[in-house]
PDB file of C-alpha atoms in Angstrom:
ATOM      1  CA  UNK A  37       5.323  16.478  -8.611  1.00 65.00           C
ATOM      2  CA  UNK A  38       3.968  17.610 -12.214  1.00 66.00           C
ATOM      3  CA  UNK A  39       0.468  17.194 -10.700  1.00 68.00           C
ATOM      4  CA  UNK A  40      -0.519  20.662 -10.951  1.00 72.00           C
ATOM      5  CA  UNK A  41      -4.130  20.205 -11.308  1.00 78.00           C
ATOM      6  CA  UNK A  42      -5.490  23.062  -8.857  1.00 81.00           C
ATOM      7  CA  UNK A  43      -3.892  25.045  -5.695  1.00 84.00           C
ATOM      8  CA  UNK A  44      -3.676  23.906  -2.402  1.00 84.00           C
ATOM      9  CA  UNK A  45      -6.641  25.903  -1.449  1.00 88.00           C
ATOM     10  CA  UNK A  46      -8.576  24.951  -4.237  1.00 91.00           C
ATOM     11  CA  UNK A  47      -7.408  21.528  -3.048  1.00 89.00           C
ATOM     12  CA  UNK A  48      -9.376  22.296   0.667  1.00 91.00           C
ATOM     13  CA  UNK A  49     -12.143  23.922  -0.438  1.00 93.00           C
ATOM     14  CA  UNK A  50     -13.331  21.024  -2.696  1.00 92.00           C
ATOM     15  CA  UNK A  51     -12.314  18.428  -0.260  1.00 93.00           C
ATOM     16  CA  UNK A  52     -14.765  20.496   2.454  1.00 92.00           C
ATOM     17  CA  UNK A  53     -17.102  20.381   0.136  1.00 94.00           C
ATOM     18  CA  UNK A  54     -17.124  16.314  -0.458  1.00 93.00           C
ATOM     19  CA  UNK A  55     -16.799  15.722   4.045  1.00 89.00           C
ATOM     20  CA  UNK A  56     -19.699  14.428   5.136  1.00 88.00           C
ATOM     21  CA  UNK A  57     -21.708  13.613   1.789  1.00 93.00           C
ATOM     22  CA  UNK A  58     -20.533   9.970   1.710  1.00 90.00           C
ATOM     23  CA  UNK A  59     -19.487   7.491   4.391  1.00 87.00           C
ATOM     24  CA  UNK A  60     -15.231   8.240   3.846  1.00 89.00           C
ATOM     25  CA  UNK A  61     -13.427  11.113   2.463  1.00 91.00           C
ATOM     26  CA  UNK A  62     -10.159  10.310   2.596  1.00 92.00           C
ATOM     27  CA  UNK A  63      -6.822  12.193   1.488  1.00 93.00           C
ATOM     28  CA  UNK A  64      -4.022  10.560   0.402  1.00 92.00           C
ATOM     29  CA  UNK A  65      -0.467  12.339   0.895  1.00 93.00           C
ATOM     30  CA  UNK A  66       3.024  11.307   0.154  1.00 93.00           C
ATOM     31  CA  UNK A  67       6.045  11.508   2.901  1.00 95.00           C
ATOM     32  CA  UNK A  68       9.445  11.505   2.491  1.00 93.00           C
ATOM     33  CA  UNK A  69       9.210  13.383  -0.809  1.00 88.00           C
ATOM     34  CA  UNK A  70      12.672  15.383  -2.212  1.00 87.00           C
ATOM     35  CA  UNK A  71      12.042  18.747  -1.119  1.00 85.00           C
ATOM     36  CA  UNK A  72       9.566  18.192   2.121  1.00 89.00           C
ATOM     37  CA  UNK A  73      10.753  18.722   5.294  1.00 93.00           C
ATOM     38  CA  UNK A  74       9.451  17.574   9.007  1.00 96.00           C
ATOM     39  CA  UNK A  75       8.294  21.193   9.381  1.00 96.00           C
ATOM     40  CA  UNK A  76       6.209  20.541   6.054  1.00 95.00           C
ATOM     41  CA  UNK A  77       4.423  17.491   7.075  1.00 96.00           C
ATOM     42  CA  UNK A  78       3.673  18.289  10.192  1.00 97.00           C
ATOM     43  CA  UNK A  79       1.741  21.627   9.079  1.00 95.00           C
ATOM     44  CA  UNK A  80      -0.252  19.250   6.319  1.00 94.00           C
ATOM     45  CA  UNK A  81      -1.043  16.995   9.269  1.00 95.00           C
ATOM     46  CA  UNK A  82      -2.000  20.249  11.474  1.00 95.00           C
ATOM     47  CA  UNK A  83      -4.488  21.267   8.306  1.00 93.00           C
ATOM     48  CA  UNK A  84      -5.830  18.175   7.564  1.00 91.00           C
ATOM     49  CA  UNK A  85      -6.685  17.399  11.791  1.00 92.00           C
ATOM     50  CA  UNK A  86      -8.702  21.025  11.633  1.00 92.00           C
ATOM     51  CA  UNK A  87     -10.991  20.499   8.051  1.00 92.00           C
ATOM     52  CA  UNK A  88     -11.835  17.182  10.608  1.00 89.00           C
ATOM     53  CA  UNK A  89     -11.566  14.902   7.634  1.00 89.00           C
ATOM     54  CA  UNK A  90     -12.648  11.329   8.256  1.00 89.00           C
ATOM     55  CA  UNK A  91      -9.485   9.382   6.817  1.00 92.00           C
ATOM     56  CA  UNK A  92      -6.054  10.152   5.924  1.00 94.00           C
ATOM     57  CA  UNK A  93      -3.530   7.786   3.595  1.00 95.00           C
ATOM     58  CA  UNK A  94       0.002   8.551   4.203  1.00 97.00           C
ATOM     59  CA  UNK A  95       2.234   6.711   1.161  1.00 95.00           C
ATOM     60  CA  UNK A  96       5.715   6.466   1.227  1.00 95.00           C
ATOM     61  CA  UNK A  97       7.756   7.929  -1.820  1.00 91.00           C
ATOM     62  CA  UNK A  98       8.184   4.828  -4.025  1.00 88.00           C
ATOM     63  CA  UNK A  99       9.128   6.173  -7.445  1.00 83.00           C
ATOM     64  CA  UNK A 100       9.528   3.004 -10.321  1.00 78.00           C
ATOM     65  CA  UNK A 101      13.571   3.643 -11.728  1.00 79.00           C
ATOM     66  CA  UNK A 102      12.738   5.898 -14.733  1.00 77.00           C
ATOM     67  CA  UNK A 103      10.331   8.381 -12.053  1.00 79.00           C
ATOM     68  CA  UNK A 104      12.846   7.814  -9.804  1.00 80.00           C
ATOM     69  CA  UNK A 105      15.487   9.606 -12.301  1.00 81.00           C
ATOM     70  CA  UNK A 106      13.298  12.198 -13.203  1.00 81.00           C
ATOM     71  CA  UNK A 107      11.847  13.367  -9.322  1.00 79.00           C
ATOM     72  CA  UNK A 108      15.878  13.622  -8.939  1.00 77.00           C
ATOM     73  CA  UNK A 109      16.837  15.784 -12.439  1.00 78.00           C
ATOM     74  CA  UNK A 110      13.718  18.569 -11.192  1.00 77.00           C
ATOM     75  CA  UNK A 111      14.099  18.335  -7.391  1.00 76.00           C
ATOM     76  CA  UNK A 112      16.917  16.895  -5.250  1.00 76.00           C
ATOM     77  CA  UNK A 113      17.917  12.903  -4.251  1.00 78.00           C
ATOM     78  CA  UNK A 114      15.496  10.513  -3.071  1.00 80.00           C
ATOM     79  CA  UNK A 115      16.948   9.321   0.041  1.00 82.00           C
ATOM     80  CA  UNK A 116      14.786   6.422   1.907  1.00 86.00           C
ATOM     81  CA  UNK A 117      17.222   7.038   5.316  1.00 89.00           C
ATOM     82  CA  UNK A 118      15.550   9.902   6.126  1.00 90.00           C
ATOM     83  CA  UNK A 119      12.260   8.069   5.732  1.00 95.00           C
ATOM     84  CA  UNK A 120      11.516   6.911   9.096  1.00 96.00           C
ATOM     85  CA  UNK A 121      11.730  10.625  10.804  1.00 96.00           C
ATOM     86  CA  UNK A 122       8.780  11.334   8.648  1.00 97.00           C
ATOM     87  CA  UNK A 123       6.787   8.077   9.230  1.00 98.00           C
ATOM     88  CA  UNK A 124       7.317   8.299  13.727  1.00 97.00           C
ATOM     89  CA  UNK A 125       6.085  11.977  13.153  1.00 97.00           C
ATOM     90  CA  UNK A 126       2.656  10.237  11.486  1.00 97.00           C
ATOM     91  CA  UNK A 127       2.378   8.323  14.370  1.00 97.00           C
ATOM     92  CA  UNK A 128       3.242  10.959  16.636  1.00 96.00           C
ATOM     93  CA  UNK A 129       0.712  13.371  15.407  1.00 96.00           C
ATOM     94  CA  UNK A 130      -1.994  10.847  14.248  1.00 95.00           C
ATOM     95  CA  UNK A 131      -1.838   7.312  15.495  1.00 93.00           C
ATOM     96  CA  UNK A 132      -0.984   8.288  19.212  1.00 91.00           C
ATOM     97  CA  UNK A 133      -3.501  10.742  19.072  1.00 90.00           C
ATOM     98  CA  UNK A 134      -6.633   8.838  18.590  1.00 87.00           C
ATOM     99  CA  UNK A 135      -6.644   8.214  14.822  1.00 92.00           C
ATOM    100  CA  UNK A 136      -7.383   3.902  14.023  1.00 92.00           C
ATOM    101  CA  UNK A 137      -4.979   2.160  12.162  1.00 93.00           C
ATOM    102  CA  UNK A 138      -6.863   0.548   9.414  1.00 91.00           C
ATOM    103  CA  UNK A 139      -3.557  -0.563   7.838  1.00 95.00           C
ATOM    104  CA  UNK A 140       0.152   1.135   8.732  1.00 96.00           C
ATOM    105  CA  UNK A 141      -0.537   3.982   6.245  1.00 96.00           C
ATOM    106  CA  UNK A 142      -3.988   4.153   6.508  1.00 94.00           C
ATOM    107  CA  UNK A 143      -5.923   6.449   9.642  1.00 94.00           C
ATOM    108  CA  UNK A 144      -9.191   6.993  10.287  1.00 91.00           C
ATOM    109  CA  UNK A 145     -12.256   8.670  13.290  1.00 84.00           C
ATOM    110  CA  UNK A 146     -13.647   5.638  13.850  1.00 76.00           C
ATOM    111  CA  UNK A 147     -14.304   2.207  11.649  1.00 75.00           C
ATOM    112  CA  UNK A 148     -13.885   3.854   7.891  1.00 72.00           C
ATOM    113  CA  UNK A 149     -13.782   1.935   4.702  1.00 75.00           C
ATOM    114  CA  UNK A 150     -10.366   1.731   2.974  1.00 77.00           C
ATOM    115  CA  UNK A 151      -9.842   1.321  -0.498  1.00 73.00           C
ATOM    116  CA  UNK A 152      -6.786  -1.387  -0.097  1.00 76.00           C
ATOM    117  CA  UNK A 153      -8.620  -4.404  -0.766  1.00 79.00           C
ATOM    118  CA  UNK A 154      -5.722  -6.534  -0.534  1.00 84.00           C
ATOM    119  CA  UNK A 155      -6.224  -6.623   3.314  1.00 88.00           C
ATOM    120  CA  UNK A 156      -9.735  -8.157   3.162  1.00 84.00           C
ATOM    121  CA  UNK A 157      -9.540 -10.351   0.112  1.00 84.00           C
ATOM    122  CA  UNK A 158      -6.508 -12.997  -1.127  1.00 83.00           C
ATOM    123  CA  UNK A 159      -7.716 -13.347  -4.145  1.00 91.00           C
ATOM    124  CA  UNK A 160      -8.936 -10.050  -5.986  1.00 92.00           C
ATOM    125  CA  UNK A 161     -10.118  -9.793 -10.341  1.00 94.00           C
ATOM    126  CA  UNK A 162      -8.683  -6.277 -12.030  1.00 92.00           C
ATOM    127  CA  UNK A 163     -10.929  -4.841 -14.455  1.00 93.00           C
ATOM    128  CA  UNK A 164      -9.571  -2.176 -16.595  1.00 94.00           C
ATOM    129  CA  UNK A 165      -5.892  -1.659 -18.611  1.00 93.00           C
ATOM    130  CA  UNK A 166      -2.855  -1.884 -16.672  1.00 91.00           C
ATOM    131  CA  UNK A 167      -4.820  -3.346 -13.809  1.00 92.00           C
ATOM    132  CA  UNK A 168      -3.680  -6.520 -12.075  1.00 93.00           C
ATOM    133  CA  UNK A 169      -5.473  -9.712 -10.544  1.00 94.00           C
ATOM    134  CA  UNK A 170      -4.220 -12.872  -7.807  1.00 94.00           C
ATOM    135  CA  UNK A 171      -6.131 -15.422  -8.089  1.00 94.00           C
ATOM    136  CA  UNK A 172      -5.723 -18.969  -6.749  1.00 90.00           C
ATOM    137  CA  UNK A 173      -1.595 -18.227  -6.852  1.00 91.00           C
ATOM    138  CA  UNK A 174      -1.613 -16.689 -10.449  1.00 94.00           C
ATOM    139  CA  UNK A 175      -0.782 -13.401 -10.805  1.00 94.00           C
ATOM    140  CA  UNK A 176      -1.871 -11.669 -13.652  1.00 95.00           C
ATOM    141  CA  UNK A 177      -1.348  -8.224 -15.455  1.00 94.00           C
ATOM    142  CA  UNK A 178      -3.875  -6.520 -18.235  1.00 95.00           C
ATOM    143  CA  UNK A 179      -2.615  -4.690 -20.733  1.00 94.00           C
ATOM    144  CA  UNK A 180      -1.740  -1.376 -20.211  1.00 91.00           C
ATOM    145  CA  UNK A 181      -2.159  -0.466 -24.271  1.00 91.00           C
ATOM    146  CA  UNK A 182      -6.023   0.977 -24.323  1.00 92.00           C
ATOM    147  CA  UNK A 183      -6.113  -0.256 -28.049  1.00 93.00           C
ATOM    148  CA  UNK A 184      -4.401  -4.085 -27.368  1.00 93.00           C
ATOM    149  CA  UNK A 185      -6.804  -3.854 -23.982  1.00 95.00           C
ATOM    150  CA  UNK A 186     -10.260  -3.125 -26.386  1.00 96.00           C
ATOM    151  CA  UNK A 187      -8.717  -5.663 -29.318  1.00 96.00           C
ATOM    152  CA  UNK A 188      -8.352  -8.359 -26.740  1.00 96.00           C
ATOM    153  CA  UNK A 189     -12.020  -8.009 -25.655  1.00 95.00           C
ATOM    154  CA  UNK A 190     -13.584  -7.363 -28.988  1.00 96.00           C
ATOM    155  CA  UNK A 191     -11.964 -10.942 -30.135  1.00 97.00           C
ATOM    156  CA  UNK A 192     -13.405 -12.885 -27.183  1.00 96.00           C
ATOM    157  CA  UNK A 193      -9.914 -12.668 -25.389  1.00 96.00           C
ATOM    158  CA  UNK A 194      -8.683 -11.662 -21.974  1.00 95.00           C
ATOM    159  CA  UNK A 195      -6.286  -9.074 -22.242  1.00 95.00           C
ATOM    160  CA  UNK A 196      -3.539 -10.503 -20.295  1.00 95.00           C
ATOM    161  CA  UNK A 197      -0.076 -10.007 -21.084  1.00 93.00           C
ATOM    162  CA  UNK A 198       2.035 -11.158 -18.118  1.00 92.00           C
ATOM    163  CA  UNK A 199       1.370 -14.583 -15.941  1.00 94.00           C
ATOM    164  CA  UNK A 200       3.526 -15.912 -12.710  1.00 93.00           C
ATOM    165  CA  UNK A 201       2.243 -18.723 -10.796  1.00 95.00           C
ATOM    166  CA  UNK A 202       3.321 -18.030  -7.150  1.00 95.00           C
ATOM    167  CA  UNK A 203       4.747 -20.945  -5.316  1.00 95.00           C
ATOM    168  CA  UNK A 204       3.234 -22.045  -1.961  1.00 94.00           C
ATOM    169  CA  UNK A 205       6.009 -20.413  -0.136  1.00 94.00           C
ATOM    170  CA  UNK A 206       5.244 -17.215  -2.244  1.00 95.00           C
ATOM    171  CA  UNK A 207       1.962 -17.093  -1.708  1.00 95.00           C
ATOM    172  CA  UNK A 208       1.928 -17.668   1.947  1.00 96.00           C
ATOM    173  CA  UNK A 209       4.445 -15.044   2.505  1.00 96.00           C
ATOM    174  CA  UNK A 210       2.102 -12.399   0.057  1.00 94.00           C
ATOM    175  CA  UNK A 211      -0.925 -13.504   2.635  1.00 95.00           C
ATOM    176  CA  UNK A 212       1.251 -12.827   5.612  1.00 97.00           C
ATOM    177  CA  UNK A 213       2.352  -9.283   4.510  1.00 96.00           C
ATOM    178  CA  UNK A 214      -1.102  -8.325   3.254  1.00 95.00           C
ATOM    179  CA  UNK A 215      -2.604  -8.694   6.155  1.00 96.00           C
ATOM    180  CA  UNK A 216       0.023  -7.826   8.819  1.00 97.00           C
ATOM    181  CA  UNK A 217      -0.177  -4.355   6.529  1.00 96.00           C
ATOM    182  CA  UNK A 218      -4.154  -4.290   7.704  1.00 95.00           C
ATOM    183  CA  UNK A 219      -2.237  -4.769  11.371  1.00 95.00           C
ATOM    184  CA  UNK A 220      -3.970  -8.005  11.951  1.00 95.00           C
ATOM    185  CA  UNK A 221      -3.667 -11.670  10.918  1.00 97.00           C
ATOM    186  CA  UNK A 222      -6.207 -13.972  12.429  1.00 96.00           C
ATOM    187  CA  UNK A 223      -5.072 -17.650  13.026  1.00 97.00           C
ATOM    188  CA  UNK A 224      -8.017 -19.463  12.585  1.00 97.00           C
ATOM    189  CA  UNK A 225      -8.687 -18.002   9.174  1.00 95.00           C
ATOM    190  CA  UNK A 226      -5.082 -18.853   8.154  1.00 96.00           C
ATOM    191  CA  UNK A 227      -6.433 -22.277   8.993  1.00 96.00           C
ATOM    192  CA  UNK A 228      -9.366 -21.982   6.813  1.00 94.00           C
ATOM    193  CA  UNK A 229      -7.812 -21.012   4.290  1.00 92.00           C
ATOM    194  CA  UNK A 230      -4.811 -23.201   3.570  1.00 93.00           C
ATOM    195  CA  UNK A 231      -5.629 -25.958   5.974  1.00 95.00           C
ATOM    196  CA  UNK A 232      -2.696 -25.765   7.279  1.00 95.00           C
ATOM    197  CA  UNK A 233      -1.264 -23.620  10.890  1.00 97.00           C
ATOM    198  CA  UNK A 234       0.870 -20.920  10.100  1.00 97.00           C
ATOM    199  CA  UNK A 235       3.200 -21.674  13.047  1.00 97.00           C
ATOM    200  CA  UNK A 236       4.314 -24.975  10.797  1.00 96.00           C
ATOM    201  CA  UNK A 237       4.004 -22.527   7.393  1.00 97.00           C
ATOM    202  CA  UNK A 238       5.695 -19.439   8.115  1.00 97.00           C
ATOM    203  CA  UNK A 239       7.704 -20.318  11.555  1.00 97.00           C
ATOM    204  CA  UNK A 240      10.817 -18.818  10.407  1.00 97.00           C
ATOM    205  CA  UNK A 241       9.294 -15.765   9.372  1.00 97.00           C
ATOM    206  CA  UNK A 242       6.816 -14.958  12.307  1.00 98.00           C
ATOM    207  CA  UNK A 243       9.850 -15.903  14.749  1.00 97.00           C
ATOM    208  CA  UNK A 244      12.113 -13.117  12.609  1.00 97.00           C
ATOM    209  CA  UNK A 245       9.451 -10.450  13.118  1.00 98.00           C
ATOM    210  CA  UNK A 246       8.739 -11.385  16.622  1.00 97.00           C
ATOM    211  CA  UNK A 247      12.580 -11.220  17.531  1.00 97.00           C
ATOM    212  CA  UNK A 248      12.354  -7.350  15.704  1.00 96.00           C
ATOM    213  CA  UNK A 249       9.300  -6.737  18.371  1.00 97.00           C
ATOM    214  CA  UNK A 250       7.527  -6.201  14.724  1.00 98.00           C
ATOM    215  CA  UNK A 251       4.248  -8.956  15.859  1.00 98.00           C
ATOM    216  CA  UNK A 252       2.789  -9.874  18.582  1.00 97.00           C
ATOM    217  CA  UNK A 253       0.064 -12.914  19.502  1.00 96.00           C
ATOM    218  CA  UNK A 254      -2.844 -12.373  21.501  1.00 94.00           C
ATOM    219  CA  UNK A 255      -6.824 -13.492  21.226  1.00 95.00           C
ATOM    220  CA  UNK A 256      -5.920 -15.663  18.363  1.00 96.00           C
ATOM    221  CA  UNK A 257      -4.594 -12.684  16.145  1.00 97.00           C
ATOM    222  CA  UNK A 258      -1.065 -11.990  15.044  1.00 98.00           C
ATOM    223  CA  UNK A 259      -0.917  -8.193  15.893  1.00 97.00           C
ATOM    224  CA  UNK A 260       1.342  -5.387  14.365  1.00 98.00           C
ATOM    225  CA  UNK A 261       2.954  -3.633  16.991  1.00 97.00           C
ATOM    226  CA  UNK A 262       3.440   0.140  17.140  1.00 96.00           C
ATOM    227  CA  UNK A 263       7.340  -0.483  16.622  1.00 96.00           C
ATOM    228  CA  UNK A 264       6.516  -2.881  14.232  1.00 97.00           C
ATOM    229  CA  UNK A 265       4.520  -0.437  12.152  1.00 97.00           C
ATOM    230  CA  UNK A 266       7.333   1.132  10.243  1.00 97.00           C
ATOM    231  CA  UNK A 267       9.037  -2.267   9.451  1.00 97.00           C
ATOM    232  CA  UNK A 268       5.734  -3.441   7.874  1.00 97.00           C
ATOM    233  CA  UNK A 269       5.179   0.206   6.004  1.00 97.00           C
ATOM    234  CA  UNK A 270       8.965  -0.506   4.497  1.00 96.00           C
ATOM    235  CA  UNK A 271       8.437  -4.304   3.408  1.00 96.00           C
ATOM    236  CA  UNK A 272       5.266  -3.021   1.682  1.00 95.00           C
ATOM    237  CA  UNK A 273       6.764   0.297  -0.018  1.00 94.00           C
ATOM    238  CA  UNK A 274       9.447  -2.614  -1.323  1.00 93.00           C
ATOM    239  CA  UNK A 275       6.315  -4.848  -2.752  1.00 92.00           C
ATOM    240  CA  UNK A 276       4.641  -1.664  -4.368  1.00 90.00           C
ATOM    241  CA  UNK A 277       7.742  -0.073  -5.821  1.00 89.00           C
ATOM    242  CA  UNK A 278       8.404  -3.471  -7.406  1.00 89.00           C
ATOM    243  CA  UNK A 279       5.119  -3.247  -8.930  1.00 87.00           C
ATOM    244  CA  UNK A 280       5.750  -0.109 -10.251  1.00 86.00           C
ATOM    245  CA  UNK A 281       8.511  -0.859 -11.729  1.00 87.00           C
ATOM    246  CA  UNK A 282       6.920  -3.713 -13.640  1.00 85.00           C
ATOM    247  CA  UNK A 283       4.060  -0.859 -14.843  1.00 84.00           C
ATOM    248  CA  UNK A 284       6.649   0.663 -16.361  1.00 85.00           C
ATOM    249  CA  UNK A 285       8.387  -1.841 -18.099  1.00 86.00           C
ATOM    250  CA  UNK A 286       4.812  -2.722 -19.536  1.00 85.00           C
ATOM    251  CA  UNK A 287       4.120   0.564 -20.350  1.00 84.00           C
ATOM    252  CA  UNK A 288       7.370   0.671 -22.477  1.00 84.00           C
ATOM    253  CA  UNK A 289       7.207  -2.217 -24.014  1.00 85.00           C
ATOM    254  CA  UNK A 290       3.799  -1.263 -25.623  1.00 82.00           C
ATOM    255  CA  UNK A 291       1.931  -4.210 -24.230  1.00 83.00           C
TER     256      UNK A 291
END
């Protein structure tokens, strides 16, 4: 990947040395890469299940167009059929054997803290350049320039560079896929939070996923089912990759 910042056994050893001095270690890997095979992830998976890690993060490949290019000039195509093999043998070998689900790319021993915090909060503030923020519908995006970002603040000035106001349809449909990517939707705080019940708001799309056996109802929760897992994992590699994309049109444009 470029990333060559230490071995794979330099990798373990300082990863052995972080388990157990704070409440998560987690490791995050990427499936479906160019040149990884079944035989590959499934021996990461094997290492990773005997260092007894708390919390593994399993990303799909989701290059913006210009990485996209390059991961295909220095290794082979990027081919997203092959994708779900990879993603049934993560559930195969981790969420069928014991692992929680804290979101459908996300598996932990036990209750673990995640750092997605898209699944517990709608509205979230990014601090930093490049960083984004959603906050009553508005979407916003820093600057990704470190000089603009510090010039912005020094004058008394947010360093925002891009705006969209998300339409109530929009937003809705953002909420819904956040938190069916956390697995669970609860009703009542749909309720709470838009006044309004999400059978009325989002009938056409709850009634699409239930006819893919993607959801399920029960308790007052909208639950991700374990066939549904990979349809959610795809609909949020599309959301990411499109935010990646707009990173990188930022990033070339200077701003």
């Amino acid at each position: 990947m470029g990333r060559l910042l230490c071995t794979g056994k330099e990798a373990q050893e300082k990863v052995l040395l972080a388990q157990g001095q704070f409440p998560t270690v987690n490791i995050d890997l990427i499936f479906n890469f160019p040149f990884q095979t079944l035989e590959i992830l499934a021996a990461d998976i094997a290492l990773i299940k005997s260092m007894g890690i708390d919390q593994v993060t399993f990303y799909p490949l989701m290059p913006s167009p210009h990485k996209k290019d390059a991961l295909e000039r220095k290794f082979a195509r990027v081919d997203n059929s092959q994708e779900k093999k990879y993603y049934d043998l993560i559930l195969k070998s981790i969420y069928d054997q014991g692992y929680q689900a804290s979101t459908v790319w996300c598996f932990s021993h036990g209750s673990k803290m995640i750092d997605e915090y898209i699944v517990d909060n709608a509205d979230y503030i990014g601090i930093g350049a490049g960083s984004v923020s959603l906050v009553n519908g508005h979407f916003y995006v820093n600057s990704f320039s470190l000089g603009k970002y510090a010039e912005s603040l020094e004058n008394d000035r947010l360093p925002i560079v891009r705006k969209r106001n998300l339409s109530r349809s929009e937003y809705l449909r953002y909420y819904l896929l956040t938190k069916i990517f956390g697995t669970k939707l609860n009703i009542p705080q749909f309720y709470l939070q838009f006044g309004k019940d999400i059978h009325r708001e989002l009938g056409i799309e709850l009634s699409l996923l239930k006819l893919a056996g993607a959801i399920q109802e029960k308790d007052g929760n909208i639950m991700v089912t374990r066939k549904g897992m990979y349809t959610v994992s795809v609909m949020m590699r599309e959301f990411f990759a499109s935010l990646n994309t707009l990173r990188e049109i930022c990033i070339e444009k200077q701003v």
